[in-house]
């Protein structure tokens, strides 16, 4: 008996929907391959750089994405697409009429379709930006928690809940943040989340370790997930049921990943030679193999679950409840392409001859490569168009702006001696006691430092967010405690474990609640300032997709002296200045903090706004008296004169943050000898620098921008006056001020790892005490 199959390995005519999905699989494989080919071989290359793309990574995902997007997805589902499958997402939207031909032709070119899906750079609907592998996966779990939050607070109906879906390559499972996320999801009873693994067992450099075969199942099952493994397609399953099939199945189960990949690349004759040698003792199996010619045998051996449309549809339908589910879909990297299985195919590109052969096999005429349904007959093309048009995804409404909330005036906490962190806690406590619209839509979160970052009073008032009631055992037992934390559906604090990656993923997900779920939430995340660096990749990822949040970090610099160098930050001001989409402030006084929080809550909601980073301190300092409120306008622009300079002064001191007492003492020591000595309080080195840079760039535009704020501030000084800049952080955050008007600068700051000690010793050692500031000023006069 000779087994005859069609080109997909089917032995019987497929059902109409399966047939349509299989045609879409081919459409997506072709369009993604051609888009990458055009960018690398046909489009003019003016700079000689490799354009790149990932034809093999796309090909291993096309069946999965066809089944997901045109069968399984509902209008409220959201998807994070595997970064290297970005061209497939563009192809899907091209078929839906949401992506333009021009964008496809300029893939990876300026203004064209982006290399990796981007919420902010692509014109197609993108639910989650991806690119830094692993992060797009993990954010779907936090987005599901945010969806629960929105529903629990009565803002969306329970029946509106969609699935948060991640498509990932198996190499992404090496990313540690995946497992941090799994643990956090288990704590919070994660639901409505699908992760679909393109298990092609090939990464950039190598094939996946064979010993991981069962470990992934174990890990997910332990964390409460349902695991659905799609290893064998229907054609393989049918072969296994025949005499000799069990031996064939056992051989496949035990075949090393590298061997399977190599045989896939070599094709049918190589499969036959290897199988006949290894299974020579099984006459039934040899007879089974003899029923397949080389082409059919190759189809049989590569008929894995991740390419079998019927298996995919069944698996997705079997996971229709809210239980978190991981699908391990075995695939061939480069499936259907001449690159299939080759260990170098990750960044490999088909040659013009190879893609020409693929075009001929699909019946696509030259010049019709961009036609969405080229190669199909008129009736077949129309039927497939209708199928796409009627898919649930086609009915999905575009994202619309979420409502904004008015920001009430924030009362300045009272007290002659205050720290900015303490004032932050008092401000939130007062908001928690209010019935303002703003307070109702705030949510706080912290990686196990809720108490030590002064969020405790807020949580006492507003509670922990839990879908099920969580009793405060200590309070119920009447054991005295300052923390009275009960958990309930109306709670407004998400308590996290100590992983900073999870903090920033939570902030990203909450910060996208408006576009994703139609209801804006204003998240506030607190963290120890030095540990921003531990989540820096995720912070960048959150800002890249324009998530909106308030990051509050403390302590700044050396100000938590006895904790030592591990808790003393150095370069975080430079992070704040260098991160797009994030505005960094470092207030010195409580009234500045109150003002900047008002500004932040408004900025987070503006169309042209963004996220905000407040660098605070636990150091209590004496608050300065105010003669009037004139300083406020300049403070939100990045700086103001605490002591205005005289018209002929020789110098000014400029400082940022909790170093204020040392600078004020130094100013008092110098003012006796330096007439008109200025004192500039820089509340945001970031805003000052950004404004100045924009002003510089505008000189080459048709209409120059007005002078920047820092130019106006420093314009109060004589051109020859020098500057002493002081910050408990990297001196580079302020030393650039000298470049604004070409003034001499003595820059003080922290550029070495700290150590334990009190502030008197530390500031003396690191040259931040009043004597060092006076000496830096004297140096200016000696130059």
XYZ file of C-alpha atoms in Angstrom:
783
model
C 0.000 0.000 0.000
C 1.417 3.398 -0.972
C 0.323 6.311 1.217
C -0.677 9.312 -0.845
C -0.896 12.646 0.844
C -1.355 16.216 -0.198
C 1.492 18.705 0.186
C 0.589 19.285 3.850
C 0.617 15.617 4.799
C -3.167 15.209 5.018
C -4.564 11.793 4.157
C -8.199 12.904 3.965
C -9.921 16.061 2.698
C -9.812 18.621 5.554
C -12.869 20.329 6.988
C -13.642 23.707 5.378
C -12.353 25.789 8.310
C -9.177 23.700 8.584
C -8.624 24.067 4.842
C -8.978 27.853 5.095
C -6.578 27.993 8.012
C -4.049 25.852 6.133
C -4.248 28.238 3.206
C -3.673 31.139 5.582
C -0.670 29.315 7.014
C 0.808 29.273 3.513
C -0.149 32.912 2.880
C 1.588 34.015 6.072
C 4.689 31.955 5.350
C 4.953 33.425 1.870
C 4.221 37.056 2.769
C 6.610 37.083 5.728
C 9.344 35.425 3.662
C 8.830 37.771 0.716
C 8.778 40.848 2.960
C 12.179 39.874 4.385
C 13.502 38.917 0.950
C 12.461 42.261 -0.522
C 14.219 44.144 2.281
C 17.465 42.229 1.811
C 17.674 41.458 -1.915
C 15.434 43.831 -3.875
C 15.312 47.147 -2.038
C 18.203 49.549 -2.513
C 20.812 49.207 0.229
C 22.452 52.618 0.564
C 24.697 52.063 3.565
C 25.794 48.468 3.033
C 24.417 47.264 6.376
C 22.713 43.893 6.563
C 18.992 44.440 6.867
C 18.198 40.998 8.245
C 14.989 39.377 9.273
C 14.153 35.891 10.429
C 12.540 33.840 7.693
C 13.067 30.555 9.539
C 11.674 31.876 12.827
C 8.613 33.166 10.999
C 8.040 29.887 9.161
C 7.946 27.875 12.362
C 5.122 30.098 13.676
C 2.797 30.578 10.703
C 0.473 27.655 11.427
C 0.260 28.579 15.106
C -0.513 32.198 14.313
C -3.040 31.318 11.610
C -4.934 29.069 14.031
C -4.684 31.599 16.852
C -5.598 34.779 14.998
C -8.269 33.387 12.665
C -9.840 30.756 14.908
C -9.076 31.095 18.620
C -8.818 34.821 19.350
C -11.781 36.815 20.570
C -12.134 40.602 20.279
C -10.907 41.206 23.854
C -7.897 38.905 23.696
C -4.452 40.500 23.601
C -1.268 38.995 22.168
C 2.445 39.491 22.662
C 4.068 38.141 19.493
C 7.444 36.427 19.451
C 9.868 39.180 18.381
C 11.305 37.273 15.431
C 7.799 36.514 14.136
C 7.070 40.222 13.693
C 6.782 39.881 9.891
C 4.015 37.303 10.378
C 2.048 39.819 12.450
C 2.503 42.376 9.676
C 1.298 39.795 7.147
C -1.802 39.057 9.244
C -2.662 42.736 9.365
C -1.978 43.032 5.630
C -4.636 40.370 5.020
C -6.987 42.217 7.386
C -6.426 45.489 5.518
C -4.713 47.148 8.485
C -1.179 47.183 7.103
C -0.164 49.045 3.957
C 1.901 47.681 1.108
C 4.274 50.609 1.494
C 4.989 49.638 5.100
C 5.750 46.067 4.067
C 8.033 47.229 1.279
C 9.928 49.400 3.764
C 10.161 46.671 6.432
C 13.142 47.524 8.659
C 13.519 50.775 6.737
C 12.868 54.277 8.034
C 9.168 54.734 8.677
C 8.393 51.173 7.629
C 7.152 48.106 9.469
C 9.337 47.586 12.518
C 11.672 44.639 12.985
C 9.869 43.645 16.171
C 6.268 44.475 17.103
C 6.041 47.968 18.587
C 3.078 49.766 20.130
C 4.642 53.145 19.496
C 6.462 52.715 16.173
C 4.151 50.471 14.159
C 0.964 51.637 12.491
C -0.789 48.281 12.910
C -2.531 47.320 16.169
C 0.138 45.973 18.531
C -1.006 44.905 21.986
C 2.439 44.550 23.557
C 5.815 45.616 22.247
C 8.347 42.806 22.090
C 12.032 42.697 21.290
C 13.909 42.037 24.505
C 13.106 38.333 24.660
C 11.150 37.064 27.643
C 9.624 40.410 28.587
C 6.786 40.234 26.092
C 5.928 36.838 27.525
C 5.908 37.852 31.169
C 3.921 41.060 30.700
C 0.910 39.028 29.563
C 0.663 37.475 33.028
C 0.707 40.898 34.669
C -1.765 42.221 32.100
C -4.115 39.420 33.149
C -3.750 40.539 36.778
C -4.493 44.117 35.719
C -7.574 42.933 33.841
C -8.726 41.219 37.047
C -8.092 44.476 38.913
C -10.192 46.506 36.477
C -13.040 43.981 36.644
C -12.875 43.621 40.426
C -13.201 47.398 40.837
C -16.389 47.367 38.796
C -15.024 49.268 35.813
C -15.470 46.428 33.301
C -17.981 43.584 33.241
C -16.706 40.076 34.096
C -17.832 38.785 30.710
C -15.513 41.283 29.002
C -12.443 39.370 30.177
C -10.135 38.289 27.406
C -7.109 36.060 27.322
C -3.628 37.495 27.531
C -1.599 35.432 25.075
C 2.155 35.189 24.589
C 3.825 33.599 21.576
C 7.402 32.666 22.354
C 10.348 30.806 20.962
C 11.628 28.018 23.169
C 14.950 29.830 23.616
C 13.047 32.508 25.533
C 12.577 29.936 28.283
C 16.216 30.556 29.211
C 15.254 34.039 30.415
C 15.107 34.187 34.214
C 12.289 36.716 34.305
C 9.968 34.012 32.915
C 10.282 32.011 36.124
C 10.097 35.031 38.429
C 6.828 35.834 36.666
C 5.511 32.269 37.040
C 6.049 32.395 40.802
C 4.302 35.764 41.131
C 1.420 34.568 38.990
C 0.931 31.556 41.231
C 0.776 33.809 44.302
C -1.970 35.897 42.738
C -4.041 33.035 41.294
C -3.329 33.921 37.677
C -6.027 33.140 35.120
C -6.963 33.891 31.496
C -3.396 33.562 30.286
C -2.044 31.439 27.427
C 1.612 30.963 26.623
C 2.293 29.235 23.314
C 5.818 27.910 22.893
C 7.209 27.527 19.389
C 9.253 24.501 20.435
C 11.546 24.284 17.407
C 14.505 23.359 19.617
C 16.852 25.741 17.825
C 18.212 29.079 19.050
C 20.672 31.544 17.585
C 23.730 29.479 18.462
C 22.615 25.922 19.098
C 19.888 23.336 19.488
C 17.997 23.057 22.767
C 19.384 20.655 25.364
C 17.628 17.293 25.112
C 17.446 16.876 28.879
C 14.921 19.769 29.068
C 12.240 17.601 27.423
C 10.161 17.062 30.582
C 11.447 19.858 32.782
C 9.304 22.585 31.254
C 6.161 20.522 31.844
C 7.146 20.018 35.473
C 7.841 23.705 36.088
C 4.537 24.912 34.652
C 2.472 22.183 36.292
C 4.045 22.983 39.667
C 2.959 26.621 39.244
C -0.640 25.617 38.590
C -0.676 25.760 34.794
C -2.304 23.279 32.457
C 0.280 21.909 30.018
C -0.859 20.876 26.531
C 1.876 19.306 24.448
C 1.437 19.179 20.682
C 4.258 16.932 19.569
C 2.765 14.777 16.832
C 0.471 15.861 14.025
C -2.470 13.811 12.833
C -0.446 12.155 10.071
C 2.161 10.922 12.536
C -0.540 9.738 14.923
C -2.138 7.732 12.125
C 1.211 6.139 11.285
C 1.827 5.253 14.931
C -1.479 3.348 14.986
C -0.329 1.042 12.189
C 1.770 -2.099 12.640
C 5.338 -0.996 13.338
C 4.189 2.459 14.358
C 5.133 2.101 18.019
C 8.797 1.562 17.170
C 8.694 4.607 14.905
C 7.142 6.672 17.681
C 9.741 5.498 20.187
C 12.484 6.424 17.749
C 11.088 9.939 17.317
C 10.659 10.340 21.077
C 14.314 9.474 21.675
C 15.864 11.215 18.681
C 18.323 13.921 19.847
C 17.257 17.438 18.867
C 20.407 18.054 16.839
C 19.937 14.820 14.868
C 16.297 15.630 14.160
C 17.264 19.078 12.861
C 20.030 17.726 10.626
C 17.818 15.005 9.142
C 15.076 17.567 8.518
C 17.506 19.646 6.498
C 18.789 16.615 4.567
C 15.325 15.407 3.582
C 13.512 12.163 2.787
C 16.402 9.997 1.613
C 18.414 10.828 4.740
C 15.415 10.023 6.913
C 15.008 6.675 5.174
C 18.645 5.693 5.461
C 18.794 6.545 9.176
C 15.455 4.939 10.078
C 16.140 1.746 8.147
C 19.503 1.436 9.879
C 18.233 2.183 13.398
C 15.017 0.125 13.051
C 16.415 -2.774 11.047
C 15.193 -5.271 13.642
C 11.543 -4.243 13.197
C 10.175 -5.731 9.981
C 6.790 -4.131 10.570
C 8.343 -0.705 10.826
C 10.425 -1.241 7.694
C 7.245 -2.221 5.861
C 5.554 0.902 7.194
C 8.390 3.083 5.918
C 8.277 1.405 2.527
C 4.737 2.676 2.009
C 6.081 6.259 1.809
C 8.184 7.666 -0.975
C 10.986 10.046 0.038
C 8.838 13.170 -0.203
C 5.999 11.606 1.776
C 8.422 10.238 4.383
C 9.861 13.714 4.886
C 6.327 15.058 5.367
C 5.590 12.301 7.844
C 8.690 12.903 9.939
C 8.155 16.668 10.068
C 4.411 16.421 10.706
C 4.759 17.887 14.189
C 1.887 19.195 16.295
C 2.809 22.835 15.836
C 2.324 22.567 12.077
C -0.835 20.425 12.153
C -3.793 22.769 11.892
C -6.315 20.230 13.141
C -4.197 19.556 16.231
C -3.770 23.257 16.941
C -7.486 24.019 16.638
C -8.387 21.103 18.903
C -5.823 22.178 21.499
C -7.024 25.780 21.556
C -10.657 24.657 21.816
C -9.793 22.315 24.686
C -8.464 25.236 26.761
C -11.588 27.383 26.618
C -11.789 27.985 30.380
C -9.862 30.547 32.457
C -7.107 28.197 33.693
C -3.628 29.433 32.707
C -2.375 27.204 29.933
C 0.952 26.631 28.246
C 0.987 24.993 24.833
C 4.266 23.293 23.946
C 3.962 23.146 20.172
C 6.724 21.116 18.536
C 7.794 22.721 15.282
C 10.545 22.738 12.697
C 12.474 25.963 12.436
C 12.145 27.107 8.849
C 9.252 24.714 8.137
C 8.316 24.700 4.467
C 11.500 26.560 3.464
C 14.802 25.222 2.090
C 16.391 26.458 5.351
C 14.342 24.036 7.463
C 16.377 22.361 10.196
C 19.762 23.846 9.340
C 21.574 24.923 12.483
C 22.548 28.246 10.856
C 19.057 29.202 9.774
C 18.266 31.647 12.587
C 19.507 34.657 10.633
C 19.716 32.809 7.332
C 18.088 34.187 4.203
C 16.782 32.369 1.171
C 18.631 33.078 -2.044
C 16.768 34.606 -4.991
C 16.735 31.170 -6.624
C 15.284 29.520 -3.528
C 12.511 32.037 -3.062
C 11.792 31.866 -6.781
C 11.250 28.122 -6.437
C 8.955 28.728 -3.444
C 6.966 31.242 -5.498
C 6.572 28.742 -8.342
C 5.484 25.997 -5.954
C 2.716 28.303 -4.687
C 1.651 29.216 -8.214
C 2.398 32.911 -7.747
C 3.278 34.699 -10.969
C 6.221 37.092 -11.131
C 5.029 40.605 -10.346
C 2.199 39.337 -8.112
C 4.329 38.604 -5.057
C 2.580 41.235 -2.945
C -0.945 40.177 -3.900
C -2.480 38.813 -0.672
C -4.213 35.901 -2.376
C -1.972 35.365 -5.398
C -1.784 31.815 -6.710
C -5.332 30.949 -5.705
C -8.171 30.621 -8.180
C -10.816 33.328 -8.189
C -13.382 31.362 -6.209
C -10.799 30.086 -3.709
C -9.382 33.573 -3.244
C -12.835 35.040 -2.608
C -13.712 32.273 -0.162
C -10.516 32.907 1.791
C -11.119 36.675 1.780
C -14.582 36.075 3.205
C -13.182 33.776 5.870
C -10.682 36.448 6.962
C -13.346 39.163 6.881
C -15.677 37.165 9.125
C -13.033 36.234 11.701
C -13.577 37.606 15.247
C -10.323 39.515 14.954
C -11.646 41.530 12.024
C -14.430 42.872 14.255
C -12.086 44.090 16.959
C -12.485 47.775 17.710
C -9.379 49.973 17.699
C -8.016 51.268 20.982
C -9.657 54.493 22.133
C -8.399 57.102 24.621
C -9.277 56.396 28.240
C -10.833 59.032 30.446
C -8.660 61.348 32.513
C -9.013 62.273 36.172
C -8.690 65.714 37.687
C -5.720 66.188 39.979
C -6.536 67.929 43.262
C -4.129 70.311 44.938
C -1.798 68.292 47.129
C -1.296 69.645 50.621
C 2.306 70.000 51.746
C 3.007 67.857 54.824
C 3.831 69.907 57.905
C 7.088 69.674 59.807
C 10.267 71.706 60.138
C 12.409 68.602 59.555
C 11.302 66.183 56.839
C 12.642 63.662 54.388
C 11.215 63.471 50.900
C 10.414 59.791 51.404
C 8.558 60.557 54.625
C 6.675 63.383 52.927
C 5.749 61.020 50.090
C 4.190 58.605 52.575
C 2.234 61.413 54.242
C 0.947 62.692 50.911
C -0.276 59.242 49.911
C -1.872 58.775 53.319
C -3.880 61.962 52.861
C -4.884 60.878 49.363
C -5.942 57.502 50.771
C -8.293 59.213 53.224
C -9.856 61.340 50.487
C -12.723 60.479 48.184
C -11.130 62.081 45.138
C -11.453 60.561 41.703
C -7.673 60.511 41.482
C -7.266 58.475 44.685
C -9.825 55.929 43.478
C -7.723 55.225 40.390
C -4.308 55.047 42.009
C -2.742 51.644 42.547
C 0.543 51.085 44.358
C 2.975 48.207 44.138
C 6.354 47.358 45.587
C 8.810 44.421 45.564
C 8.663 43.511 49.273
C 9.682 47.026 50.378
C 6.198 48.462 50.938
C 6.847 49.409 54.563
C 10.397 50.663 54.127
C 9.348 52.956 51.267
C 6.551 54.538 53.321
C 3.563 52.962 51.591
C 2.270 51.370 54.801
C -0.266 54.071 55.672
C -1.734 53.986 52.153
C -2.167 50.196 52.356
C -3.746 50.483 55.820
C -6.405 52.729 54.302
C -6.892 51.146 50.885
C -5.974 47.470 51.411
C -4.247 44.798 49.363
C -5.747 43.747 46.042
C -6.903 40.135 46.144
C -9.693 38.503 44.150
C -10.472 36.454 47.255
C -10.706 37.894 50.758
C -7.450 37.747 52.709
C -7.743 38.305 56.442
C -5.042 40.114 58.420
C -4.333 37.359 60.926
C -2.512 39.637 63.366
C -5.365 42.152 63.398
C -7.962 39.399 63.797
C -5.996 38.019 66.764
C -5.724 41.549 68.215
C -1.945 41.496 68.114
C -0.741 45.119 67.987
C 0.836 46.106 64.665
C 1.192 49.337 62.736
C 0.373 47.453 59.544
C -3.290 46.536 59.164
C -3.344 44.869 55.793
C -6.410 43.002 54.670
C -6.840 41.777 51.132
C -10.014 42.197 49.097
C -11.261 42.887 45.593
C -11.411 46.649 46.207
C -7.801 46.810 47.444
C -5.428 49.246 45.780
C -1.995 47.802 46.506
C -0.432 44.859 44.672
C 2.170 43.331 46.945
C 4.988 41.664 45.015
C 7.924 39.482 45.877
C 11.410 40.893 45.851
C 12.059 40.511 42.095
C 12.477 43.984 40.574
C 11.708 42.637 37.085
C 8.205 41.845 38.285
C 7.823 45.346 39.715
C 8.535 46.996 36.381
C 6.406 44.483 34.468
C 3.523 45.242 36.829
C 4.034 48.980 36.317
C 4.118 48.449 32.550
C 0.900 46.419 32.599
C -0.967 48.806 34.909
C 0.365 51.699 32.860
C -1.255 50.213 29.735
C -4.632 49.577 31.372
C -6.188 52.502 29.492
C -5.440 51.355 25.939
C -5.745 47.633 26.719
C -8.894 47.624 28.859
C -10.402 51.065 28.309
C -9.930 52.184 31.918
C -6.980 54.297 32.996
C -5.152 53.282 36.169
C -2.384 55.439 37.650
C 0.247 53.098 39.077
C 2.879 54.083 41.641
C 5.802 51.739 42.197
C 8.346 52.083 44.984
C 11.799 50.505 45.013
C 15.209 51.011 46.543
C 17.026 53.449 44.281
C 20.186 51.346 43.706
C 18.047 48.421 42.573
C 16.520 50.272 39.658
C 19.473 48.794 37.790
C 18.193 45.271 38.462
C 15.034 46.028 36.485
C 16.543 48.407 33.958
C 15.764 46.288 30.894
C 12.113 46.123 31.929
C 12.021 49.840 32.747
C 13.222 50.545 29.223
C 10.685 48.058 27.849
C 7.851 49.744 29.743
C 8.804 53.205 28.515
C 9.281 51.969 24.939
C 5.614 51.038 24.722
C 4.524 54.275 26.431
C 3.210 52.719 29.627
C 2.421 55.440 32.183
C 3.509 55.127 35.824
C 5.173 56.941 38.717
C 8.414 55.344 39.909
C 9.411 56.426 43.411
C 12.911 55.340 44.422
C 14.822 55.844 47.638
C 17.337 56.338 49.219
C 19.395 58.559 46.935
C 23.157 58.305 46.878
C 24.949 58.001 50.195
C 22.047 59.235 52.292
C 21.263 55.872 53.876
C 24.851 55.818 55.094
C 24.976 52.888 57.536
C 23.486 50.514 54.937
C 26.728 50.659 52.979
C 27.624 50.584 49.321
C 25.129 47.889 48.338
C 22.291 50.325 49.147
C 23.894 53.537 47.912
C 23.107 54.573 44.350
C 25.538 56.311 42.025
C 24.384 56.441 38.407
C 20.600 56.546 38.782
C 20.414 60.278 37.910
C 22.054 59.434 34.591
C 19.528 56.628 34.073
C 16.738 59.116 34.688
C 18.269 61.589 32.252
C 18.979 59.016 29.555
C 15.734 57.036 29.545
C 13.236 58.155 26.871
C 9.639 58.321 28.029
C 10.658 58.933 31.641
C 10.995 62.319 33.362
C 13.337 62.377 36.342
C 12.942 64.739 39.311
C 14.924 64.888 42.525
C 13.206 67.242 44.983
C 15.035 68.452 48.064
C 12.074 69.711 50.099
C 8.568 68.489 50.925
C 6.799 71.352 49.168
C 8.741 70.607 45.996
C 7.656 66.976 46.233
C 3.974 67.903 46.624
C 4.180 70.166 43.583
C 5.995 67.580 41.483
C 3.531 64.842 42.381
C 0.687 67.079 41.190
C 2.605 67.634 37.958
C 3.330 63.905 37.635
C -0.282 62.777 37.959
C -1.248 65.211 35.228
C 1.730 64.313 33.019
C 0.911 60.600 33.228
C -2.487 61.317 31.640
C -1.508 63.721 28.890
C -1.437 62.625 25.250
C 2.112 63.983 25.022
C 3.022 62.882 28.552
C 4.914 59.929 29.923
C 6.150 58.269 33.072
C 7.932 59.968 35.967
C 10.790 58.955 38.252
C 11.141 60.635 41.662
C 14.528 60.112 43.331
C 13.888 60.600 47.035
C 15.759 60.252 50.313
C 15.189 59.028 53.854
C 17.355 61.885 55.143
C 15.423 64.417 57.192
C 16.515 67.963 56.433
C 15.384 71.385 57.547
C 12.693 72.813 55.301
C 13.301 76.242 53.775
C 10.863 79.114 54.396
C 9.126 80.543 51.295
C 8.474 84.230 50.810
C 6.034 83.569 47.972
C 5.010 80.880 45.469
C 7.002 82.295 42.564
C 9.474 79.413 42.670
C 6.819 76.864 41.666
C 6.672 77.691 37.966
C 10.413 77.274 37.543
C 10.574 74.181 39.745
C 8.374 72.135 37.396
C 10.589 73.246 34.507
C 13.645 71.737 36.174
C 15.169 74.378 38.457
C 14.849 77.678 40.263
C 17.033 80.178 42.090
C 16.883 79.530 45.812
C 19.208 82.529 46.182
C 19.173 84.785 43.146
C 22.662 85.825 41.984
C 23.887 89.395 41.889
C 24.445 90.979 38.506
C 28.231 90.963 38.944
C 28.791 87.839 41.008
C 31.762 85.627 40.294
C 30.098 82.293 41.030
C 27.000 80.265 41.813
C 26.342 76.949 43.479
C 23.971 74.484 41.762
C 22.678 71.417 43.575
C 20.127 68.635 43.362
C 18.279 66.749 46.109
C 19.048 65.861 49.701
C 22.552 67.336 49.627
C 20.827 70.704 50.223
C 21.991 71.206 53.870
C 25.674 70.925 52.920
C 25.211 73.300 50.004
C 23.289 75.805 52.119
C 26.035 75.790 54.751
C 28.702 76.206 52.097
C 26.710 79.064 50.550
C 26.573 80.795 53.948
C 30.353 80.338 54.372
C 31.104 81.727 50.894
C 28.513 84.521 50.755
C 30.583 86.679 53.124
C 33.404 86.802 50.570
C 31.589 86.324 47.254
C 29.127 89.136 46.774
C 25.852 88.130 45.123
C 26.660 84.391 45.235
C 23.801 82.504 43.546
C 22.224 79.248 44.726
C 20.443 77.210 42.051
C 18.186 74.328 43.061
C 18.004 71.896 40.129
C 14.844 69.873 40.649
C 15.265 67.985 37.366
C 18.620 67.734 35.591
C 16.653 65.701 33.060
C 14.159 68.421 32.077
C 16.835 71.096 31.969
C 19.052 69.012 29.714
C 16.212 67.845 27.474
C 14.927 71.388 26.986
C 18.416 72.677 26.243
C 19.107 69.878 23.744
C 15.841 70.605 21.945
C 16.791 74.266 21.751
C 20.177 73.320 20.273
C 18.564 71.098 17.656
C 15.999 73.739 16.700
C 18.730 76.017 15.357
C 18.766 73.903 12.185
C 15.019 74.027 11.789
C 12.947 76.608 9.968
C 11.852 78.265 13.193
C 14.162 78.265 16.195
C 12.689 77.472 19.600
C 12.766 80.138 22.333
C 15.657 80.029 24.812
C 15.594 76.960 27.040
C 14.815 77.225 30.733
C 18.406 76.545 31.745
C 19.630 79.303 29.417
C 17.197 81.691 31.064
C 18.295 80.632 34.548
C 22.001 80.894 33.835
C 21.426 84.142 31.956
C 21.143 85.770 35.395
C 24.889 85.148 35.847
C 27.708 87.090 34.250
C 29.241 85.083 31.408
C 32.561 84.813 33.280
C 31.003 83.499 36.514
C 31.934 79.948 37.532
C 29.674 77.121 38.707
C 30.068 74.582 41.500
C 27.662 71.675 40.908
C 26.808 69.266 43.725
C 24.745 66.074 43.675
C 24.697 62.914 45.784
C 25.086 60.855 42.634
C 27.108 60.893 39.441
C 28.668 64.358 38.975
C 27.920 64.059 35.245
C 24.268 64.760 35.983
C 25.088 68.449 36.580
C 28.587 69.059 35.191
C 27.142 69.670 31.709
C 25.683 72.983 32.973
C 29.009 74.609 32.157
C 28.436 73.885 28.471
C 25.286 76.003 28.297
C 27.170 79.323 28.304
C 30.778 78.124 28.336
C 31.293 78.663 32.081
C 33.963 77.104 34.273
C 32.675 74.227 36.396
C 33.828 72.393 39.499
C 31.652 69.259 39.626
C 31.155 67.359 42.871
C 29.335 64.056 43.190
C 29.677 60.344 43.817
C 31.657 58.337 41.291
C 32.930 55.537 43.544
C 31.212 52.723 45.384
C 30.129 53.796 48.851
C 30.707 52.156 52.209
C 29.163 52.130 55.664
C 29.349 55.221 57.842
C 27.383 58.241 58.953
C 26.830 61.100 56.560
C 29.422 63.321 58.190
C 32.172 60.798 57.526
C 30.862 59.769 54.128
C 30.369 63.290 52.798
C 33.855 64.204 53.970
C 35.362 61.078 52.337
C 33.530 61.578 49.055
C 34.047 65.343 48.994
C 30.430 66.391 49.396
C 30.692 68.227 52.723
C 30.601 72.038 53.083
C 34.397 72.291 53.215
C 34.721 70.427 49.923
C 32.150 72.730 48.302
C 34.024 75.802 49.533
C 37.292 74.373 48.225
C 35.684 73.672 44.840
C 34.565 77.300 44.664
C 38.054 78.481 45.559
C 39.415 76.332 42.733
C 37.251 78.280 40.290
C 38.848 81.555 41.331
C 42.368 80.132 40.972
C 41.921 79.015 37.374
